[in-house]
Coordinates of C-alpha atoms and ligand atoms in Angstrom, one line a residue:
M26 CA -107.1 -19.6 -49.5
S27 CA -106.9 -23.2 -48.3
E28 CA -105.1 -24.0 -45.1
G29 CA -102.4 -25.8 -47.0
A30 CA -101.8 -22.9 -49.4
A31 CA -101.7 -20.5 -46.5
K32 CA -99.1 -22.6 -44.7
K33 CA -97.1 -22.8 -47.9
E34 CA -97.2 -19.0 -48.3
E35 CA -96.2 -18.6 -44.7
R36 CA -93.2 -20.9 -45.3
H37 CA -92.1 -18.8 -48.3
K38 CA -92.6 -15.5 -46.5
F39 CA -89.0 -14.6 -45.7
Q40 CA -86.6 -14.2 -48.6
A41 CA -83.5 -12.0 -49.0
I42 CA -84.6 -8.5 -49.9
R43 CA -84.4 -7.7 -53.6
G44 CA -80.9 -6.8 -54.6
T45 CA -79.4 -8.5 -51.6
R46 CA -78.2 -12.1 -51.5
D47 CA -76.8 -14.9 -49.4
L48 CA -73.3 -16.0 -50.2
L49 CA -72.9 -19.7 -49.4
P50 CA -70.3 -22.4 -49.4
P51 CA -68.6 -23.5 -51.5
E52 CA -68.7 -20.1 -53.3
T53 CA -67.6 -18.3 -50.1
A54 CA -64.3 -20.2 -50.3
L55 CA -63.6 -18.2 -53.5
W56 CA -64.5 -15.0 -51.7
N57 CA -62.1 -15.8 -48.9
H58 CA -59.4 -16.6 -51.4
V59 CA -59.9 -13.3 -53.1
E60 CA -59.9 -11.4 -49.8
Q61 CA -56.8 -13.3 -48.6
T62 CA -55.0 -12.4 -51.8
A63 CA -55.9 -8.8 -51.4
N64 CA -54.6 -8.8 -47.9
E65 CA -51.3 -10.3 -49.1
V66 CA -50.8 -8.2 -52.2
F67 CA -51.8 -4.9 -50.6
A68 CA -49.4 -5.6 -47.7
T69 CA -46.5 -5.9 -50.1
F70 CA -47.3 -2.3 -51.3
G71 CA -47.3 -1.1 -47.6
F72 CA -51.1 -0.7 -47.2
G73 CA -52.8 -1.1 -43.8
A74 CA -56.4 -2.2 -43.3
I75 CA -59.0 0.3 -42.2
R76 CA -62.5 -0.5 -41.1
V77 CA -65.0 2.4 -41.2
P78 CA -68.7 2.4 -40.1
I79 CA -71.5 1.1 -42.3
F80 CA -73.5 4.3 -41.7
E81 CA -72.4 7.9 -41.6
P82 CA -74.2 11.3 -41.7
T83 CA -75.9 11.7 -45.1
E84 CA -74.2 15.1 -45.4
L85 CA -70.7 13.4 -45.6
F86 CA -71.7 11.5 -48.7
A87 CA -73.7 14.4 -50.2
R88 CA -70.8 16.8 -49.9
S89 CA -68.1 14.4 -51.2
I90 CA -69.9 12.5 -54.0
G91 CA -72.0 15.4 -55.0
L92 CA -75.7 16.3 -54.8
D93 CA -76.4 15.9 -58.5
T94 CA -74.9 12.4 -58.9
D95 CA -77.1 9.4 -59.2
V96 CA -75.6 7.8 -56.1
V97 CA -76.6 10.7 -53.8
S98 CA -79.8 11.9 -55.5
K99 CA -81.4 8.5 -56.1
E100 CA -79.6 5.6 -54.6
M101 CA -78.8 6.1 -50.9
Y102 CA -80.6 4.3 -48.1
T103 CA -81.3 7.2 -45.8
F104 CA -83.1 7.5 -42.6
E105 CA -83.5 9.6 -39.5
D106 CA -81.9 8.2 -36.5
Y107 CA -83.8 9.0 -33.2
E108 CA -85.2 7.3 -30.2
A109 CA -88.9 7.0 -29.9
T110 CA -89.7 9.7 -27.3
E111 CA -92.7 11.6 -26.2
L112 CA -92.2 13.9 -29.1
V113 CA -92.9 11.2 -31.5
E114 CA -96.3 10.5 -29.8
L115 CA -97.1 14.2 -29.7
R116 CA -96.4 14.6 -33.4
T117 CA -98.5 11.5 -34.3
A118 CA -101.4 12.8 -32.2
A119 CA -101.1 16.2 -33.9
V120 CA -101.1 15.2 -37.5
T121 CA -102.9 12.0 -37.8
N122 CA -106.7 11.6 -37.6
V123 CA -107.4 15.1 -38.7
A124 CA -110.5 13.8 -40.4
S125 CA -112.3 17.1 -40.7
L126 CA -112.0 20.6 -39.5
A127 CA -115.6 21.4 -40.3
T128 CA -116.1 23.5 -37.2
G129 CA -114.3 26.1 -35.3
E130 CA -114.1 23.8 -32.4
A131 CA -112.4 21.0 -34.5
L132 CA -109.8 23.6 -35.7
R133 CA -109.1 24.7 -32.1
D134 CA -108.7 21.2 -31.0
F135 CA -106.2 20.6 -33.9
L136 CA -104.3 23.7 -33.0
D137 CA -104.1 22.7 -29.4
R138 CA -102.6 19.4 -30.3
V139 CA -100.1 21.0 -32.7
G140 CA -99.3 23.6 -30.1
N141 CA -98.5 20.9 -27.6
F142 CA -96.1 19.3 -30.0
I143 CA -94.4 22.6 -31.0
L144 CA -94.0 23.6 -27.4
A145 CA -92.3 20.2 -26.5
A146 CA -90.2 20.4 -29.7
E147 CA -89.0 24.0 -28.8
K148 CA -88.0 22.8 -25.3
A149 CA -86.1 19.8 -26.8
F150 CA -84.4 22.1 -29.3
E151 CA -83.2 24.4 -26.5
A152 CA -82.0 21.4 -24.4
G153 CA -80.2 19.8 -27.4
G154 CA -82.6 16.8 -27.4
I155 CA -83.3 17.3 -31.1
P156 CA -80.7 18.6 -33.6
K157 CA -79.9 22.3 -33.1
T158 CA -79.9 23.0 -36.9
P159 CA -80.9 26.2 -38.6
E160 CA -83.5 24.1 -40.5
N161 CA -85.1 23.0 -37.3
E162 CA -85.1 26.5 -35.9
R163 CA -86.7 27.8 -39.0
T164 CA -89.3 25.1 -39.1
L165 CA -90.3 25.6 -35.5
Q166 CA -90.6 29.3 -36.0
M167 CA -92.7 28.9 -39.1
A168 CA -95.0 26.5 -37.3
R169 CA -95.4 29.0 -34.4
E170 CA -96.4 31.7 -36.9
L171 CA -98.9 29.5 -38.7
I172 CA -100.5 28.5 -35.4
A173 CA -100.8 32.2 -34.4
D174 CA -102.2 33.1 -37.8
L175 CA -104.8 30.3 -37.6
Q176 CA -105.8 31.2 -34.0
T177 CA -106.6 34.8 -34.9
F178 CA -108.4 33.6 -38.1
R179 CA -112.2 34.0 -37.9
Y180 CA -113.5 30.7 -38.8
Q181 CA -115.3 30.8 -42.2
G182 CA -115.2 27.2 -43.3
E183 CA -112.8 24.6 -44.5
R184 CA -112.0 26.2 -47.9
E185 CA -110.1 29.2 -46.4
I186 CA -108.3 27.3 -43.7
L187 CA -107.2 24.1 -45.4
P188 CA -104.2 25.5 -47.3
R189 CA -102.8 26.9 -44.1
V190 CA -103.5 23.8 -42.2
A191 CA -101.7 21.8 -44.9
E192 CA -98.7 24.1 -44.5
L193 CA -98.7 23.7 -40.8
K194 CA -98.9 19.9 -41.0
D195 CA -95.9 19.9 -43.4
A196 CA -93.9 22.0 -41.0
V197 CA -94.8 19.7 -38.1
R198 CA -93.6 16.7 -40.2
Q199 CA -90.4 18.5 -41.1
V200 CA -89.1 18.8 -37.6
R201 CA -86.1 16.6 -37.4
F202 CA -85.8 14.5 -34.2
G203 CA -82.4 13.0 -35.0
D204 CA -79.5 13.0 -37.4
V205 CA -80.1 12.0 -41.0
I206 CA -77.9 9.2 -41.8
S207 CA -77.2 6.9 -44.8
L208 CA -75.9 3.4 -45.4
R209 CA -72.5 4.0 -47.1
P210 CA -72.7 3.8 -50.9
E211 CA -68.9 3.8 -51.0
A212 CA -66.1 4.3 -48.6
T213 CA -63.7 7.0 -49.9
A214 CA -65.7 9.8 -48.1
S215 CA -65.5 7.8 -44.8
V216 CA -61.8 7.1 -45.2
C217 CA -61.2 10.9 -45.7
R218 CA -63.3 11.6 -42.6
A219 CA -61.3 9.2 -40.6
Y220 CA -58.0 10.7 -41.9
I221 CA -59.1 14.1 -40.5
E222 CA -60.7 12.7 -37.3
H223 CA -57.6 10.8 -36.3
G224 CA -55.1 13.4 -37.2
M225 CA -53.4 11.1 -39.7
R226 CA -51.6 14.0 -41.2
Q227 CA -49.2 13.6 -38.3
L228 CA -48.2 10.2 -39.6
P229 CA -45.5 9.7 -42.2
Q230 CA -47.1 10.7 -45.5
P231 CA -48.7 9.4 -47.6
V232 CA -51.0 7.2 -45.5
K233 CA -51.9 4.1 -47.4
L234 CA -55.2 2.4 -46.4
Y235 CA -57.4 -0.4 -47.8
Y236 CA -60.8 -1.7 -46.9
I237 CA -63.1 -4.7 -47.7
G238 CA -66.8 -4.6 -47.0
P239 CA -70.4 -4.1 -48.0
M240 CA -71.7 -0.9 -49.7
F241 CA -75.4 -0.1 -50.4
R242 CA -77.0 1.6 -53.4
R243 CA -80.6 1.4 -54.4
E244 CA -80.0 0.5 -58.1
R245 CA -82.0 -1.7 -60.4
P246 CA -80.7 -5.2 -59.7
Q247 CA -79.3 -7.2 -62.5
K248 CA -76.4 -9.5 -63.1
G249 CA -73.4 -7.9 -61.4
R250 CA -75.5 -5.2 -59.9
Y251 CA -76.8 -5.5 -56.4
R252 CA -78.2 -3.2 -53.7
Q253 CA -75.8 -4.6 -51.2
F254 CA -72.5 -5.3 -52.9
Y255 CA -68.9 -5.6 -51.7
Q256 CA -66.0 -3.5 -52.5
I257 CA -62.2 -4.0 -52.0
G258 CA -60.8 -0.5 -52.1
A259 CA -57.6 1.4 -51.3
E260 CA -56.8 5.1 -50.7
V261 CA -53.5 7.0 -50.6
L262 CA -53.8 10.2 -48.6
G263 CA -51.4 13.0 -48.0
G264 CA -47.9 13.7 -49.3
S265 CA -47.4 14.8 -52.9
D266 CA -49.4 14.2 -56.1
A267 CA -46.4 12.7 -57.8
P268 CA -47.5 10.8 -60.9
A269 CA -45.6 7.7 -59.6
I270 CA -48.2 7.5 -56.9
D271 CA -51.0 7.3 -59.4
A272 CA -49.1 4.7 -61.4
E273 CA -48.2 2.6 -58.3
V274 CA -51.8 2.5 -57.2
I275 CA -52.9 1.2 -60.6
E276 CA -50.0 -1.2 -60.7
M277 CA -51.2 -2.6 -57.3
V278 CA -54.7 -3.4 -58.7
M279 CA -53.2 -5.0 -61.8
T280 CA -50.8 -7.1 -59.7
F281 CA -53.8 -8.2 -57.6
F282 CA -55.8 -9.2 -60.7
D283 CA -52.8 -10.9 -62.1
R284 CA -52.3 -13.0 -58.9
L285 CA -56.0 -14.0 -59.1
E286 CA -55.5 -14.9 -62.8
L287 CA -58.5 -12.8 -63.8
H288 CA -59.2 -13.1 -67.5
G289 CA -59.7 -10.4 -70.2
V290 CA -58.5 -7.5 -68.0
Q291 CA -58.6 -4.1 -69.8
L292 CA -57.4 -0.9 -68.1
D293 CA -58.7 2.5 -69.4
I294 CA -57.2 5.7 -68.2
N295 CA -58.0 9.4 -68.6
S296 CA -57.3 12.8 -67.1
I297 CA -60.3 15.0 -66.4
G298 CA -58.3 18.1 -65.5
C299 CA -58.5 20.3 -62.5
R300 CA -60.4 23.3 -61.1
E301 CA -58.6 25.5 -63.6
C302 CA -59.1 23.7 -66.9
R303 CA -62.2 21.5 -66.4
P304 CA -64.8 24.3 -66.1
K305 CA -63.5 25.8 -69.4
Y306 CA -63.7 22.4 -71.1
V307 CA -67.2 21.8 -69.7
E308 CA -68.4 25.1 -71.2
L309 CA -66.9 24.3 -74.5
L310 CA -68.5 20.8 -74.4
R311 CA -71.9 22.3 -73.5
A312 CA -71.6 24.8 -76.4
E313 CA -70.8 22.0 -78.9
L314 CA -73.5 19.7 -77.5
L315 CA -76.1 22.5 -78.0
K316 CA -75.2 22.5 -81.6
V317 CA -75.9 18.8 -82.0
K318 CA -78.7 18.7 -79.5
D319 CA -81.3 17.3 -82.0
K320 CA -79.2 14.2 -82.6
L321 CA -79.3 13.3 -78.9
G322 CA -81.9 11.4 -76.9
P323 CA -83.8 13.0 -74.0
D324 CA -81.4 11.9 -71.3
S325 CA -78.4 13.4 -73.0
Q326 CA -80.4 16.5 -73.9
R327 CA -81.2 17.0 -70.2
R328 CA -77.5 16.5 -69.2
I329 CA -76.3 19.2 -71.5
R330 CA -77.7 21.5 -68.9
T331 CA -77.1 19.5 -65.7
N332 CA -73.8 17.7 -66.3
P333 CA -72.5 17.7 -69.9
L334 CA -69.6 15.4 -69.0
R335 CA -72.1 12.6 -68.3
V336 CA -73.2 12.7 -72.0
L337 CA -69.8 11.2 -72.8
D338 CA -70.9 8.2 -70.6
S339 CA -73.8 7.4 -72.9
K340 CA -74.1 3.9 -74.2
L341 CA -76.9 4.7 -76.6
E342 CA -76.0 3.3 -80.0
S343 CA -77.7 6.2 -81.9
E344 CA -75.5 8.8 -80.1
Q345 CA -72.1 7.2 -80.6
G346 CA -71.4 8.9 -84.0
T347 CA -72.2 12.3 -82.6
I348 CA -70.2 11.9 -79.4
A349 CA -67.2 10.8 -81.4
T350 CA -67.0 14.3 -83.0
L351 CA -67.1 16.2 -79.6
P352 CA -64.0 18.0 -78.3
R353 CA -61.8 15.9 -76.1
I354 CA -60.7 16.9 -72.6
T355 CA -57.2 15.7 -73.1
D356 CA -56.8 18.4 -75.8
H357 CA -57.9 21.1 -73.3
L358 CA -55.9 20.3 -70.2
C359 CA -54.0 23.1 -68.6
E360 CA -50.2 22.8 -68.7
A361 CA -49.8 21.3 -65.2
C362 CA -52.5 18.7 -65.8
A363 CA -51.2 17.8 -69.3
T364 CA -47.7 17.3 -67.8
H365 CA -49.1 15.2 -64.9
Y366 CA -51.0 13.0 -67.3
S367 CA -48.0 12.4 -69.6
A368 CA -45.9 11.5 -66.6
V369 CA -48.6 9.0 -65.3
K370 CA -48.6 7.3 -68.7
R371 CA -44.8 7.1 -68.7
Q372 CA -44.8 5.8 -65.1
L373 CA -47.3 3.1 -66.1
E374 CA -45.1 2.1 -69.1
M375 CA -42.0 1.8 -66.8
R376 CA -44.0 -0.6 -64.6
G377 CA -45.1 -2.7 -67.6
V378 CA -48.8 -1.8 -67.1
F379 CA -50.7 -1.9 -70.3
F380 CA -53.5 0.7 -70.7
R381 CA -55.8 2.2 -73.2
E382 CA -56.5 5.9 -73.2
N383 CA -60.2 6.6 -73.1
W384 CA -61.1 10.3 -73.3
R385 CA -64.8 9.5 -72.5
L386 CA -64.0 8.1 -69.1
V387 CA -65.4 10.7 -66.8
R388 CA -66.7 8.6 -63.8
G389 CA -69.9 9.3 -62.0
L390 CA -68.7 10.9 -58.7
D391 CA -68.0 14.6 -58.3
Y392 CA -64.8 14.4 -56.3
Y393 CA -62.4 13.3 -59.0
M394 CA -59.7 15.5 -60.7
R395 CA -56.9 14.6 -63.1
T396 CA -56.3 10.8 -63.3
T397 CA -59.3 8.6 -63.6
F398 CA -59.3 4.9 -64.5
E399 CA -61.6 2.0 -64.9
I400 CA -60.9 -1.7 -65.3
T401 CA -63.2 -4.2 -67.1
A402 CA -63.0 -7.9 -67.1
Q403 CA -64.4 -10.8 -69.0
G404 CA -67.8 -12.5 -68.6
L405 CA -69.7 -9.7 -66.9
G406 CA -72.2 -8.6 -69.6
S407 CA -73.2 -4.9 -69.4
Q408 CA -72.0 -4.4 -65.8
N409 CA -68.4 -5.1 -66.8
A410 CA -66.5 -2.5 -64.7
V411 CA -64.7 -4.4 -62.1
C412 CA -62.8 -1.5 -60.7
G413 CA -63.0 2.3 -60.8
G414 CA -60.9 5.0 -59.3
G415 CA -59.0 8.2 -59.6
R416 CA -57.4 11.2 -58.0
Y417 CA -59.4 13.4 -55.6
D418 CA -57.0 16.2 -54.4
G419 CA -59.1 18.6 -52.3
L420 CA -61.7 16.2 -51.0
V421 CA -60.2 16.1 -47.5
E422 CA -60.2 19.9 -47.5
L423 CA -63.8 20.0 -48.7
L424 CA -64.7 17.9 -45.6
G425 CA -63.0 20.3 -43.2
G426 CA -59.5 19.0 -43.2
P427 CA -56.2 20.5 -44.4
P428 CA -55.3 20.6 -48.1
T429 CA -54.5 17.0 -48.9
K430 CA -53.7 15.0 -52.0
G431 CA -55.6 11.8 -52.5
I432 CA -56.0 8.9 -55.0
G433 CA -57.6 5.5 -54.8
F434 CA -59.9 2.9 -56.3
A435 CA -62.6 0.4 -55.4
I436 CA -63.0 -3.1 -56.9
G437 CA -66.5 -4.6 -57.1
E438 CA -65.9 -7.8 -55.4
D439 CA -69.1 -9.4 -56.5
R440 CA -68.1 -8.8 -60.1
L441 CA -64.6 -9.9 -59.6
V442 CA -65.8 -13.2 -58.2
L443 CA -68.4 -13.5 -61.0
S444 CA -65.7 -13.1 -63.6
L445 CA -63.4 -15.6 -61.9
Q446 CA -66.3 -18.1 -61.9
E447 CA -67.1 -17.5 -65.5
S448 CA -63.6 -18.3 -66.5
G449 CA -63.8 -21.6 -64.7
K450 CA -62.2 -20.8 -61.3
A451 CA -64.0 -23.2 -59.0
P452 CA -63.5 -22.7 -55.3
A453 CA -61.6 -25.5 -53.6
Q454 CA -64.0 -28.2 -52.6
P455 CA -64.5 -28.0 -48.8
G456 CA -64.0 -31.8 -48.5
R457 CA -62.7 -33.3 -45.2
D458 CA -59.3 -34.9 -44.8
V459 CA -60.6 -37.4 -42.3
Y460 CA -64.0 -38.8 -41.4
I461 CA -63.9 -40.7 -38.1
A462 CA -66.1 -43.7 -38.1
W463 CA -66.4 -44.9 -34.5
M464 CA -68.5 -47.5 -32.7
G465 CA -68.8 -48.1 -29.0
E466 CA -68.3 -45.9 -25.9
R467 CA -64.6 -46.5 -25.5
A468 CA -64.0 -45.8 -29.2
H469 CA -66.0 -42.5 -28.8
A470 CA -63.6 -41.2 -26.2
T471 CA -60.6 -42.2 -28.4
A472 CA -62.4 -40.6 -31.4
I473 CA -62.8 -37.3 -29.6
R474 CA -59.1 -37.3 -28.7
A475 CA -58.1 -38.3 -32.2
A476 CA -60.2 -35.5 -33.7
K477 CA -58.5 -33.0 -31.4
D478 CA -55.0 -34.2 -32.3
L479 CA -55.7 -34.3 -36.0
R480 CA -57.2 -30.8 -36.0
K481 CA -54.3 -29.5 -34.1
A482 CA -52.1 -31.0 -36.8
G483 CA -54.1 -28.9 -39.3
F484 CA -56.4 -31.6 -40.8
S485 CA -60.1 -31.0 -41.4
V486 CA -62.0 -33.6 -39.5
E487 CA -65.6 -34.7 -39.4
L488 CA -66.5 -36.4 -36.1
P489 CA -70.1 -37.8 -36.2
P490 CA -71.9 -36.9 -33.0
V491 CA -73.7 -40.2 -32.7
E492 CA -72.6 -43.8 -33.3
Q493 CA -73.2 -45.2 -36.8
K494 CA -72.8 -48.6 -38.3
F495 CA -69.5 -48.7 -40.2
G496 CA -71.2 -49.2 -43.6
K497 CA -73.4 -46.0 -43.1
A498 CA -70.4 -44.1 -41.8
L499 CA -68.3 -44.9 -44.9
G500 CA -71.2 -43.8 -47.1
Q501 CA -71.5 -40.5 -45.2
A502 CA -67.7 -40.0 -45.5
D503 CA -68.0 -40.5 -49.3
K504 CA -70.9 -38.0 -49.6
L505 CA -68.8 -35.4 -47.8
G506 CA -65.9 -35.9 -50.1
A507 CA -63.6 -37.1 -47.3
K508 CA -60.2 -38.4 -48.4
H509 CA -59.8 -40.9 -45.5
A510 CA -61.9 -42.7 -43.0
L511 CA -60.4 -43.4 -39.7
I512 CA -62.1 -46.5 -38.3
L513 CA -62.2 -46.8 -34.5
G514 CA -63.9 -49.9 -33.0
D515 CA -63.2 -51.9 -29.8
N516 CA -60.4 -53.8 -31.5
E517 CA -58.6 -50.7 -32.6
V518 CA -58.8 -49.1 -29.2
S519 CA -57.6 -52.1 -27.3
E520 CA -54.8 -52.9 -29.7
G521 CA -53.7 -49.2 -30.0
L522 CA -53.6 -49.7 -33.8
W523 CA -56.0 -47.5 -35.8
T524 CA -57.4 -48.4 -39.2
L525 CA -57.1 -45.8 -41.9
K526 CA -59.0 -46.3 -45.2
T527 CA -58.3 -44.2 -48.3
L528 CA -61.6 -43.7 -49.9
A529 CA -60.4 -43.2 -53.5
D530 CA -58.9 -46.7 -53.8
G531 CA -60.2 -48.5 -50.7
A532 CA -56.6 -49.2 -49.5
Q533 CA -56.5 -49.9 -45.8
L534 CA -53.6 -49.5 -43.2
K535 CA -53.3 -50.3 -39.6
L536 CA -51.0 -47.9 -37.7
P537 CA -50.4 -46.6 -34.2
E538 CA -51.5 -43.0 -33.7
P539 CA -48.2 -41.0 -34.2
A540 CA -47.4 -43.0 -37.4
L541 CA -50.9 -42.4 -38.7
I542 CA -50.7 -38.7 -38.3
E543 CA -47.3 -38.7 -40.0
H544 CA -48.8 -40.8 -42.8
L545 CA -51.7 -38.4 -43.3
R546 CA -49.3 -35.5 -43.3
K547 CA -47.2 -37.0 -46.0
S548 CA -50.2 -37.9 -48.2
K549 CA -51.6 -34.4 -47.8
A550 CA -48.3 -32.9 -48.8
V551 CA -48.3 -35.1 -52.0
S552 CA -51.9 -34.2 -53.0
S553 CA -51.6 -30.4 -52.5
Ligands
LIG26 P1 -67.5 3.3 -58.2 O1 -67.1 3.4 -59.7 O2 -68.8 3.9 -57.9 O3 -66.4 4.0 -57.4 O4 -67.5 1.8 -57.7 C1 -66.4 1.0 -57.9 C2 -66.8 -0.4 -58.3 O5 -67.7 -0.9 -57.4 C3 -67.5 -0.4 -59.7 O6 -66.5 -0.5 -60.7 C4 -68.2 -1.8 -59.6 O7 -67.3 -2.8 -59.8 C5 -68.6 -1.8 -58.1 N1 -70.0 -1.5 -58.0 C6 -70.5 -0.2 -57.9 N2 -71.9 -0.3 -57.8 C7 -72.2 -1.6 -57.7 C8 -73.4 -2.4 -57.6 N3 -74.6 -1.8 -57.4 N4 -73.3 -3.7 -57.6 C9 -72.2 -4.4 -57.7 N5 -71.0 -3.7 -57.8 C10 -71.0 -2.4 -57.9 C11 -66.3 4.2 -56.1 O8 -67.1 3.6 -55.3 C12 -65.2 5.0 -55.6 N6 -65.3 5.2 -54.1 C13 -63.9 4.4 -55.9 C14 -62.7 5.2 -55.5 C15 -62.0 5.0 -54.4 N7 -62.2 6.3 -56.1 C16 -61.2 6.7 -55.4 N8 -61.0 6.0 -54.3

């Protein structure tokens, strides 16, 4: 590679990681507008903001979202959180560079190194320096036994000992030095954890919380699908499971979308039953699916066994006819769930919220029961779900809290912004109200004071850091989309009369400072 090419490559080395992106002005103005609107609308429904950590124990997500879901089984960013201690070095020394165990001496040497590591790990385990989990206890014991076994083994050559050595190396690698944690793929689990941790059941119920922030899922990136994406979510925890709560939560999202003038909004709702009726329906569905198995593709065939409800999610054209003939959960709800579902629909009608019933809406996370809903919007292609949510009574209890009702939703903010952009919503141009064109030392001092006063009065001001010729300054003001140029030279400063030029029509005024601010205030009020 030539030196030039190498330099060029060097320059291009750092790029945002696949599936992540930078959000830049002016687009970020639209993001701010969306978030500001969420703050305002959610406050009118009595929701308070919560901020939860970006990472939590993996176990929290595994237990809530479910081990068999795509999110937990394939998409989480998970790592072990520990400090680099002597243990790390001992482990590295034990299991790396085991090139050959061709002699009894090499084996003894290997066992010595592993033995040192296990001894140190056992001590750390006792002292609480590494997690005192049953898994760690078992792994350490297994390693001990394998070492003892190999020590008494009469060396006969690599073939006999290698399988046991491999087992021992595995055990050594499996010792956990720290907690296993994950970047949050969603925030419902964290909000439930926080509800329990802070004893929020002592507060007036239900507790209404909302959050805005990044989530992480290792999905295949495409339009509207990222590995770091943003959600605006809300959760209602505690109190009753009155259908009016479900309806009000949905009404809140729809009000929010309405305020943003989001186009082509379609709300789908469903009820997926409860612990009583859903398992019976799932069995019925499985039996029916087995009858039509041959008409389904390999993914759906596999799901008949693992999670038959997910077959209903299939977008495969060839399967649609078959799926249409399957039994529908809404015909198999228990009486309590059926009553709840009818009441939710009635409550939505009372609120003037239009919806479509979609019996195939099952959602991909395990914690849901009864009401589920999804909202799609225009201009998003295949990733058109802009919001998903549902009821999750029992999740707080599953995480070690008291029996608690819960319902919520999360909006994909990236998709929301994308849809707004596609329908022509441009962010307000971040132009300046005033560009201060100054020349000379005395004028600089006045310009600094003028900038301070104008900013205090709420104007956006560009104050060039170095002196420019007036012609260049006006060109710069034009490029930045400034509405006015405030011209400050020696004359202006000594006369106490400042020149204000309106860039759109070139009109020029000479005014004393207070009158000038008043004039700007009036012209801003007219233009906004
Ligand atoms: P979810 O359906 O997994 O639900 O995600 C909600 C929304 O987040 C989706 O409808 C979509 O707009 C957006 N989203 C999900 N993954 C991505 C991605 N990779 N890139 C861009 N946007 C994405 C939940 O997360 C639940 N916690 C919602 C909830 C709250 N249910 C009850 N309370």
